[in-house]
Tab-separated table of C-alpha atoms and ligand atoms in Angstrom:
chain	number	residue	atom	x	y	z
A	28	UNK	CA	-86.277	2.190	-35.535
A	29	UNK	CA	-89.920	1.585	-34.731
A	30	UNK	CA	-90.852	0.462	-31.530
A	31	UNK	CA	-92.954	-2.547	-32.932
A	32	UNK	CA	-89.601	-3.272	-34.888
A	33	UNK	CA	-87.618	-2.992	-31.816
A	34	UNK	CA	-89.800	-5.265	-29.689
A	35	UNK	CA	-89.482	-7.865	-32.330
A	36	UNK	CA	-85.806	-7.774	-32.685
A	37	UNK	CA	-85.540	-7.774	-28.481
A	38	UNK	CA	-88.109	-10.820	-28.325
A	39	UNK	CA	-86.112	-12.706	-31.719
A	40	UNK	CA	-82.902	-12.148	-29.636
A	41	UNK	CA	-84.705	-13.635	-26.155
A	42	UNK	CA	-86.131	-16.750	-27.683
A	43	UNK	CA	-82.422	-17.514	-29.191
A	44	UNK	CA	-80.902	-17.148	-25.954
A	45	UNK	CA	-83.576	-19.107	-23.981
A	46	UNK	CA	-82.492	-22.151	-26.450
A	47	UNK	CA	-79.188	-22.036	-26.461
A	48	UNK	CA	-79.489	-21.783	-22.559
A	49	UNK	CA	-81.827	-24.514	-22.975
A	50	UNK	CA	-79.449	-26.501	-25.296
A	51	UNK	CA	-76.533	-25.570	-22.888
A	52	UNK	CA	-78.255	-27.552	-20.084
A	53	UNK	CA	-79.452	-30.780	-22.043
A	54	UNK	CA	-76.089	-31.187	-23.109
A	55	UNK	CA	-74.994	-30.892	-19.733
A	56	UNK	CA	-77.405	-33.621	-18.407
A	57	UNK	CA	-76.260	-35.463	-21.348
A	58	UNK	CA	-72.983	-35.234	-20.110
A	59	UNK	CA	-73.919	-36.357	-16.092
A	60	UNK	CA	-75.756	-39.274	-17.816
A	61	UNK	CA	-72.950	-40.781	-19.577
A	62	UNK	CA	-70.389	-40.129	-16.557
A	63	UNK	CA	-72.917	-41.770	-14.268
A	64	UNK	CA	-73.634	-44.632	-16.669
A	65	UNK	CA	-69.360	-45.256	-16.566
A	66	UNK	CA	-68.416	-48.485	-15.807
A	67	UNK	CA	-66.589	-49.211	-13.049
A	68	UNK	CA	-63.179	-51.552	-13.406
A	69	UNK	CA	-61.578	-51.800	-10.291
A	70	UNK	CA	-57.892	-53.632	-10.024
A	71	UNK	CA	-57.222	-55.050	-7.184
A	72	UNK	CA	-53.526	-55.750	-5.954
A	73	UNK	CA	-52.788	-57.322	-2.745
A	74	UNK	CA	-49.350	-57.408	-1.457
A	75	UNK	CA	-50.016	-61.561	0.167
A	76	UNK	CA	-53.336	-63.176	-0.181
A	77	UNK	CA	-52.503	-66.155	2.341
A	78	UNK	CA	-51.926	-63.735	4.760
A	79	UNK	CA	-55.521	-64.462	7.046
A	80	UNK	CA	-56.125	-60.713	7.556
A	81	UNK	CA	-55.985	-59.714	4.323
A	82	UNK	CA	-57.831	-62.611	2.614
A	83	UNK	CA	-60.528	-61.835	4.839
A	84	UNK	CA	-60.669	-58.262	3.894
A	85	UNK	CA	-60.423	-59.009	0.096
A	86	UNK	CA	-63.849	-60.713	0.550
A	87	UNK	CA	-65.207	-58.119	2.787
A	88	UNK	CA	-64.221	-55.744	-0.449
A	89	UNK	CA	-66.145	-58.337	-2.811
A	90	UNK	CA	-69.195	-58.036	-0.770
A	91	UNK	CA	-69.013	-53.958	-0.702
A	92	UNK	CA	-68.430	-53.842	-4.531
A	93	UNK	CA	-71.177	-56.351	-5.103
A	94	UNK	CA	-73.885	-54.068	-3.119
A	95	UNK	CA	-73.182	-51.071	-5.850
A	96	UNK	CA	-74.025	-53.851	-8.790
A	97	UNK	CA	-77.390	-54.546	-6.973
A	98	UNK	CA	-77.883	-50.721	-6.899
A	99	UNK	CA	-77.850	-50.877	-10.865
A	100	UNK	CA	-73.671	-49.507	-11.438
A	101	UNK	CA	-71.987	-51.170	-13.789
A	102	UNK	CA	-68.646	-52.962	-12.031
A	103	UNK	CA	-65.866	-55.619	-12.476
A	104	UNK	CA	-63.260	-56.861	-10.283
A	105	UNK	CA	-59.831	-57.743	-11.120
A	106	UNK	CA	-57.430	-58.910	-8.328
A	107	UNK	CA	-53.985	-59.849	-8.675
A	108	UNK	CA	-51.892	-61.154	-5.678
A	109	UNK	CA	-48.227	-60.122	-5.535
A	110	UNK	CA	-47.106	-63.189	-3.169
A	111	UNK	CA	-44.794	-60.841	-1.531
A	112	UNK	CA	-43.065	-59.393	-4.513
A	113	UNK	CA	-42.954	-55.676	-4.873
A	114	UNK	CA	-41.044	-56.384	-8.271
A	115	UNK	CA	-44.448	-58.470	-9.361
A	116	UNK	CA	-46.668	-55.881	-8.089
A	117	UNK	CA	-45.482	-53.153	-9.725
A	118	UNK	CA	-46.399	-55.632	-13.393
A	119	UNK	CA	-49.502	-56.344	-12.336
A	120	UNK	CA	-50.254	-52.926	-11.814
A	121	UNK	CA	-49.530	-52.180	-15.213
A	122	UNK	CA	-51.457	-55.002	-16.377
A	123	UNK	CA	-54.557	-53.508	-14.284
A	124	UNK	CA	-53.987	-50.454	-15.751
A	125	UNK	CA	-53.681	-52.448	-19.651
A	126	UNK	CA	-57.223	-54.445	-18.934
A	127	UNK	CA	-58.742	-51.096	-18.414
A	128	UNK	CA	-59.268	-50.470	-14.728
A	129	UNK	CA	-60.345	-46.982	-13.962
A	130	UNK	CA	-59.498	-47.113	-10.234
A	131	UNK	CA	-56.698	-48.991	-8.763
A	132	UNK	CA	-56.969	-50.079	-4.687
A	133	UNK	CA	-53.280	-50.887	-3.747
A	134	UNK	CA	-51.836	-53.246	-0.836
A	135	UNK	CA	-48.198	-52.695	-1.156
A	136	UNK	CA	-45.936	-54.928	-0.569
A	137	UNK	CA	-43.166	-52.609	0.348
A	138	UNK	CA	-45.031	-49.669	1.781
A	139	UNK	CA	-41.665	-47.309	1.258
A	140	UNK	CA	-41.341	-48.049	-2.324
A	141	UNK	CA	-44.547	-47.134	-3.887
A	142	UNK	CA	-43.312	-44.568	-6.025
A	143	UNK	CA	-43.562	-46.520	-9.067
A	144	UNK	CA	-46.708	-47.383	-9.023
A	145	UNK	CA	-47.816	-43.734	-8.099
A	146	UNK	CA	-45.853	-42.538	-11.657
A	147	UNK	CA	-47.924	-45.606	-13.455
A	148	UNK	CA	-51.184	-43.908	-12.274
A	149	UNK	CA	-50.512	-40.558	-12.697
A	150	UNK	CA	-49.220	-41.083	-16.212
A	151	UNK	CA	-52.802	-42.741	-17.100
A	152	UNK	CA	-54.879	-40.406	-15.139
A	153	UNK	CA	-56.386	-43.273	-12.981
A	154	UNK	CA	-57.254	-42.978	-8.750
A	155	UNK	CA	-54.833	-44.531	-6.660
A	156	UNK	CA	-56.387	-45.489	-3.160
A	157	UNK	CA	-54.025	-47.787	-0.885
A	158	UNK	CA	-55.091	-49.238	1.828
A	159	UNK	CA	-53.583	-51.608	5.223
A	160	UNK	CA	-50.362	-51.213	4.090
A	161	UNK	CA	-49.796	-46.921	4.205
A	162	UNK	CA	-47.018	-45.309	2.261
A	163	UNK	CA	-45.592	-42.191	3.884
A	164	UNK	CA	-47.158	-38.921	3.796
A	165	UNK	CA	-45.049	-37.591	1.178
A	166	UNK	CA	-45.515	-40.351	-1.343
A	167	UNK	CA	-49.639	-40.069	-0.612
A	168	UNK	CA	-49.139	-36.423	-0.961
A	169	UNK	CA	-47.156	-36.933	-4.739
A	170	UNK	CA	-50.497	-36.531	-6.450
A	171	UNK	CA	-53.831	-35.231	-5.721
A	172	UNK	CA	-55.820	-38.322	-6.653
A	173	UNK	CA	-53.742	-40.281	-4.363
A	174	UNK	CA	-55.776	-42.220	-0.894
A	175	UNK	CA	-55.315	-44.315	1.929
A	176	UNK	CA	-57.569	-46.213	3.805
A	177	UNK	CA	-56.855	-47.987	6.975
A	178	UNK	CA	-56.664	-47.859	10.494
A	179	UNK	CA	-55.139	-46.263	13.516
A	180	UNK	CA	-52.381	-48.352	14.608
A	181	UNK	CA	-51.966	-46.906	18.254
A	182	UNK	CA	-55.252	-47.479	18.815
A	183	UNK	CA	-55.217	-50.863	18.423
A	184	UNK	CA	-52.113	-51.121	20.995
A	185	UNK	CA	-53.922	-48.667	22.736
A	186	UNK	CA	-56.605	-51.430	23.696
A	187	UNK	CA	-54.379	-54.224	23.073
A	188	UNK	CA	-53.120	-52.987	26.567
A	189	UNK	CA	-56.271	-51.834	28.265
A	190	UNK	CA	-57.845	-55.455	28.039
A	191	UNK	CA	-54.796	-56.891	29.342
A	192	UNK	CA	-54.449	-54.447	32.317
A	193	UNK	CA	-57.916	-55.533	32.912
A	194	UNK	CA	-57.491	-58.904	32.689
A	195	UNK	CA	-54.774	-58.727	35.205
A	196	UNK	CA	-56.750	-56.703	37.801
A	197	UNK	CA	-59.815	-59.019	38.022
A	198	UNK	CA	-57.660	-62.258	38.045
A	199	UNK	CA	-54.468	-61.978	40.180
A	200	UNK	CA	-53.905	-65.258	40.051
A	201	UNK	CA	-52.376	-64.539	36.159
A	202	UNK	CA	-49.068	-63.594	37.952
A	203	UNK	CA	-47.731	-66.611	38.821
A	204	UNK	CA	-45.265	-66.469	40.496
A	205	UNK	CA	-46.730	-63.900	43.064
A	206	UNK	CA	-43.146	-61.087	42.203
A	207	UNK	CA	-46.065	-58.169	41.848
A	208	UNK	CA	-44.603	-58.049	37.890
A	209	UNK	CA	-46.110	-59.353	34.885
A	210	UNK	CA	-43.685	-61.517	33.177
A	211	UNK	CA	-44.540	-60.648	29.332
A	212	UNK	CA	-42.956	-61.856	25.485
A	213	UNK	CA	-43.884	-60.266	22.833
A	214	UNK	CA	-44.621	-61.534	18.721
A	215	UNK	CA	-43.666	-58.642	16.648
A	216	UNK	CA	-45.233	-58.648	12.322
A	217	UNK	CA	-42.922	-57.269	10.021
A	218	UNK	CA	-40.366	-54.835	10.432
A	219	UNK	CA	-41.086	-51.746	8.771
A	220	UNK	CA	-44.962	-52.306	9.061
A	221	UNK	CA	-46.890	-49.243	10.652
A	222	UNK	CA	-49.161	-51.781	12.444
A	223	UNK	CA	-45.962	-53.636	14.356
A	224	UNK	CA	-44.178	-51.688	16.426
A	225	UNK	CA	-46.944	-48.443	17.055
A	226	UNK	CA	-49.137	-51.319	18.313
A	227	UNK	CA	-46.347	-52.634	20.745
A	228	UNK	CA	-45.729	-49.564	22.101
A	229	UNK	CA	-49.041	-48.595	22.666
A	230	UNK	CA	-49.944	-52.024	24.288
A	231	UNK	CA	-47.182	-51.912	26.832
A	232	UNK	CA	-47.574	-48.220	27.410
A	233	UNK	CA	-51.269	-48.905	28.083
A	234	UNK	CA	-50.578	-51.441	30.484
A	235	UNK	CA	-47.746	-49.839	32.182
A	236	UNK	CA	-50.177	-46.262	32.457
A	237	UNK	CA	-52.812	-49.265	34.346
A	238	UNK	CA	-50.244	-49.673	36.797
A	239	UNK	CA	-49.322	-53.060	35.601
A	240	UNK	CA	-46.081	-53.542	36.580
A	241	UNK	CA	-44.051	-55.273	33.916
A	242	UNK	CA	-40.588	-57.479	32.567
A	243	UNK	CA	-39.973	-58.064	29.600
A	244	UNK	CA	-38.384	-62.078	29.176
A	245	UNK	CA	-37.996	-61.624	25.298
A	246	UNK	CA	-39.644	-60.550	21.567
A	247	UNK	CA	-39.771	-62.275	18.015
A	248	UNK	CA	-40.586	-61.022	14.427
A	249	UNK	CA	-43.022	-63.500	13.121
A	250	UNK	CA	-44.380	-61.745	9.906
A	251	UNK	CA	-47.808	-62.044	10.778
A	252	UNK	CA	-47.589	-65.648	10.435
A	253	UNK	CA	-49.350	-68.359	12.708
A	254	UNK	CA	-46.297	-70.326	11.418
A	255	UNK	CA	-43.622	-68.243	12.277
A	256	UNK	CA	-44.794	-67.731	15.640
A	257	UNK	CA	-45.451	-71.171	17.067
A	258	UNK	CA	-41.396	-71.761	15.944
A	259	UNK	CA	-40.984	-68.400	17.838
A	260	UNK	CA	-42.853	-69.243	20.627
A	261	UNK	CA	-41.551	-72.369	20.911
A	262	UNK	CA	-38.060	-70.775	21.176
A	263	UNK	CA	-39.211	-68.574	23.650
A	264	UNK	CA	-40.642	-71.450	25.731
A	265	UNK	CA	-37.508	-73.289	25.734
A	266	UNK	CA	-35.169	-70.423	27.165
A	267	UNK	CA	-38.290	-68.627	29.688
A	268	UNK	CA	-40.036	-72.364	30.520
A	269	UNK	CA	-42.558	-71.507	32.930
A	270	UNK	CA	-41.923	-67.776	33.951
A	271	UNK	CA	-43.946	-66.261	31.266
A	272	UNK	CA	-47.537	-65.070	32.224
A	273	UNK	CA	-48.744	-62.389	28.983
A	274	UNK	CA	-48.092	-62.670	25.502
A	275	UNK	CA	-48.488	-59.484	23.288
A	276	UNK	CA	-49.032	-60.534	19.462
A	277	UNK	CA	-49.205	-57.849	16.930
A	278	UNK	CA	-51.933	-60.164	15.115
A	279	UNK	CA	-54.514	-63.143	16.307
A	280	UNK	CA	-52.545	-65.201	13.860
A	281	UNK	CA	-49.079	-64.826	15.823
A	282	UNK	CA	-51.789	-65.060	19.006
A	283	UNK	CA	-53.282	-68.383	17.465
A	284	UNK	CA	-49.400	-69.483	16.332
A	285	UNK	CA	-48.201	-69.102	20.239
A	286	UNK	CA	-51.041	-71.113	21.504
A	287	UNK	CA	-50.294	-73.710	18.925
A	288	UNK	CA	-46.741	-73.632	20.524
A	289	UNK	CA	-47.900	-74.462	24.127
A	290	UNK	CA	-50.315	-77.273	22.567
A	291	UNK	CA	-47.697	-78.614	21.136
A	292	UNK	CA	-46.119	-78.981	24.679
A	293	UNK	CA	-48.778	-80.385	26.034
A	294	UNK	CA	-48.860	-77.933	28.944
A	295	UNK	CA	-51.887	-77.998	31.188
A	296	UNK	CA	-53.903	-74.799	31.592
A	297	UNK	CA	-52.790	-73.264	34.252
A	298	UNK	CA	-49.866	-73.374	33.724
A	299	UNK	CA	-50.340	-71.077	30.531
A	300	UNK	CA	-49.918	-67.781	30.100
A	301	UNK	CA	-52.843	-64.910	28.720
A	302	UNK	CA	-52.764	-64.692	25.402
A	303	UNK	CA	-53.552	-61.233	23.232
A	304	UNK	CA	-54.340	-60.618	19.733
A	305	UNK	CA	-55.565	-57.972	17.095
A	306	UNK	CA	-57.528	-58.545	14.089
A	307	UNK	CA	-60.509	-60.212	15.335
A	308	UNK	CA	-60.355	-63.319	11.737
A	309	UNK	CA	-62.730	-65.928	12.002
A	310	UNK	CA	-60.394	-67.944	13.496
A	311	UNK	CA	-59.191	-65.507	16.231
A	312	UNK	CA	-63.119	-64.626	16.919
A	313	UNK	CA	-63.664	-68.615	17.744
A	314	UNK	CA	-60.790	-68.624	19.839
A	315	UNK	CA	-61.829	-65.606	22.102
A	316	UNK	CA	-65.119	-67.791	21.967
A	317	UNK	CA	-63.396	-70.945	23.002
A	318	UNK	CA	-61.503	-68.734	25.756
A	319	UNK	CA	-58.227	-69.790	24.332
A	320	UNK	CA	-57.598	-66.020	23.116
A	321	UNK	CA	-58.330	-63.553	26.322
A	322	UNK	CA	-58.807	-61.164	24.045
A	323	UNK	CA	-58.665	-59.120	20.576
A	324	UNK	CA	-59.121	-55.714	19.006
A	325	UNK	CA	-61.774	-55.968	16.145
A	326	UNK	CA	-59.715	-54.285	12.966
A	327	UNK	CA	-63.278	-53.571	10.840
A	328	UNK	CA	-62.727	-55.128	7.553
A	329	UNK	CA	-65.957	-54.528	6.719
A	330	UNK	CA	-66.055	-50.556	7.482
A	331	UNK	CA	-62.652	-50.550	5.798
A	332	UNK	CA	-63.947	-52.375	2.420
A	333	UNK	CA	-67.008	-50.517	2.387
A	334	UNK	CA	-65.161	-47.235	2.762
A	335	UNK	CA	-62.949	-48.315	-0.032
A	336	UNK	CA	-66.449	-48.980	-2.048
A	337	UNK	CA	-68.142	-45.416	-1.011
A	338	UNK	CA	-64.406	-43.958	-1.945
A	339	UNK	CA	-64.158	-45.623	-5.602
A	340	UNK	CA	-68.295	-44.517	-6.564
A	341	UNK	CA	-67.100	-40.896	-5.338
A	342	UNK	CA	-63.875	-41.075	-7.454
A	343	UNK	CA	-65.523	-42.642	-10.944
A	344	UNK	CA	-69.168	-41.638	-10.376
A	345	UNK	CA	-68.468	-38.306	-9.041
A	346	UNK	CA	-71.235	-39.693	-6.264
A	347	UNK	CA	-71.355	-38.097	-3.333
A	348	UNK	CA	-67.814	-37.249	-2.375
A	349	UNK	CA	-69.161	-34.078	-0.301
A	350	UNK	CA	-70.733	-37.136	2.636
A	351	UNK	CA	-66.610	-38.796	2.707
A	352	UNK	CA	-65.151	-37.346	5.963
A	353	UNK	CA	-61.483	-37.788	5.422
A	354	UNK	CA	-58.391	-36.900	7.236
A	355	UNK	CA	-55.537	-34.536	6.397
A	356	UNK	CA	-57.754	-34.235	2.734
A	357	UNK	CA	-57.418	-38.091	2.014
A	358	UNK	CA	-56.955	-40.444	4.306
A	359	UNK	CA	-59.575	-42.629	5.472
A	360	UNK	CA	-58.870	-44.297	9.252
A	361	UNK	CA	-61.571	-46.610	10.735
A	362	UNK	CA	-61.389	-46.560	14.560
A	363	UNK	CA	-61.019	-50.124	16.036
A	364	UNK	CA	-63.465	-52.228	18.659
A	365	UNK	CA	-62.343	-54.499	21.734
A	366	UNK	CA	-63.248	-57.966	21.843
A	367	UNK	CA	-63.394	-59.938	24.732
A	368	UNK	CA	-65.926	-62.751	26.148
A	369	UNK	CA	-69.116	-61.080	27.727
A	370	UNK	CA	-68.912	-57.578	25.542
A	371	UNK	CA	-71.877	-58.778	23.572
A	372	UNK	CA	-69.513	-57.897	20.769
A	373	UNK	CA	-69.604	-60.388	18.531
B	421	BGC	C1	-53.137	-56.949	10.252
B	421	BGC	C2	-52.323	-58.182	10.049
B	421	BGC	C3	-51.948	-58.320	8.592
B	421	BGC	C4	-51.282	-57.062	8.089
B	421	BGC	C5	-50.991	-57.153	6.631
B	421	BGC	C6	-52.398	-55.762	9.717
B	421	BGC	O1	-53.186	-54.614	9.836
B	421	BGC	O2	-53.403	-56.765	11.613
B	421	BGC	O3	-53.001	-59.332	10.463
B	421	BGC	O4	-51.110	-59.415	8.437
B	421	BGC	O5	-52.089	-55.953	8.356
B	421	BGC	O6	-50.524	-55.962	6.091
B	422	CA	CA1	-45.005	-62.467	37.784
């Protein structure tokens, strides 16, 4: 073979693998640009939306959702509300999953039976990212494309507690009845809810590590209803009358429900106890305002929806999921904030 030959052949052979490199590449950019262009469907299934919390948080997850469409992505939002039905839920998941969501964000209303809603997803191929209401490690940890994102419960006791220790240092005059003991009740939300009892714990465990001491006169479940715990409260009332000086509420609704008791009864104010919530609604915000509340523990809707927002672009988009710092692989937990008059807070 000549070596003019040669060179030819050698240079022929070059320029066809320089194009089908080159063809290799467009059709990968091809590729990015239709998986980028992808629509976003998200369903939406919330385990109660008159519960105060979570309506508030479904509109915080509006807001989030609606910041990617002004960045240009494509998105709809379909929510379904299970009314407290785990039965329903697990329909209207398959109907998200029939409209043509591509990413499902799941408030369960039984957080120990979620498995068939996990099979649903995995059977379609679609992310699964619960959130508030967290399923057990081993049911997140059934599939890979499985999430949660929420927050940490003790923390919330945590400084549930440390605001009321406070509160009971600077003002001595909260202890009625001068026995060196704070009398304290307690509204519990539902059984079986990781936010209920971790954050009673943690509050009186807080309070107690203060050097508060403490007796308990009595608890209630509630549900996380303002409803539920004025009845409560006004049971409470009835048996304790004037003896009790702190009330512990898992939520500002139970919070707002026990003052609602005591207006009721027309007692005069000092001759209330402190009240303590977690949540930090609208309406539990205005009450800390109004110094009815003494104080709350700011549960960030907003951080949570927008994480759940960042999460779902990573997840369909492939955007970014390298910046998500997640926990034990994939949870998401966003820390919680005191609220109380004068922390410039709010
Ligand atoms: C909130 C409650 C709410 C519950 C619903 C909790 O994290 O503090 O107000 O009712 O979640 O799951
Ligand atoms: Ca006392």
């Amino acid at each position: 073979m000549s070596g003019k030959k040669y060179c030819l052949q050698a240079s022929y052979l070059l320029a066809v693998i320089i194009l089908a490199v080159c063809i290799q590449l467009l059709c990968a950019c091809g590729k990015e640009e239709t998986d980028r262009a992808e629509m976003i469907c998200v369903g939406v299934a919330v385990y109660n939306q008159s519960d105060t919390f979570l309506g508030e948080m479904v509109s915080c997850l509006k807001e989030s959702l609606h910041d990617y469409e002004e960045k240009g992505v494509e998105l709809t939002m379909v929510l379904r509300d299970a009314a407290g039905s785990q039965r329903k839920q697990d329909e209207q998941v398959k109907e998200l999953i029939d409209a043509g969501c591509n990413v499902l964000c799941v408030n369960l209303v039984d957080r120990s039976t979620p498995s068939d809603i996990i099979d649903l997803a995995r059977e379609n191929d679609i992310p699964l990212i619960f959130f508030n209401r967290e399923p057990v490690a081993e049911d997140i940890m059934q599939w890979d494309r499985i999430y949660y994102v929420g927050a940490p419960a003790e923390q919330s006791g945590i400084m549930q507690g440390e605001l009321a220790a406070a509160l009971i240092q600077s003002k001595p005059q909260i202890d009625r009845n001068k026995d060196g003991k704070i009398q304290y009740v307690v509204l519990e939300g539902e059984p079986g809810h990781q936010d209920a009892i971790i954050r009673t714990e943690n509050a009186v465990e807080a309070l107690r590590s203060s050097g508060i001491e403490l007796e308990k006169l009595s608890s209630g479940i509630a549900n996380w209803s303002r409803a539920q715990a004025e009845n409560r409260m006004l049971q409470m009332i009835s048996q304790h009358q004037h003896k009790i000086e702190l009330v512990l509420a898992n939520n500002d609704d139970m919070a707002l429900g026990a003052i609602d008791a005591y207006d009721k009864l027309n007692y005069t104010e000092t001759a209330l106890p402190v009240f303590f919530g977690i949540d930090g609604t609208d309406t539990g915000m205005e009450a800390v305002i109004e110094k009815k509340l003494s104080g709350t523990v700011y549960n960030d809707k907003e951080g949570q929806a927008e994480a759940i927002a960042r999460l779902i672009a990573a997840l369909v988009l492939g955007e970014r999921m390298e910046d998500i710092k997640f926990e034990n692989e994939r949870y998401i937990y966003v820390p919680y904030r005191k609220v109380e008059l004068g922390t410039g807070d709010f």
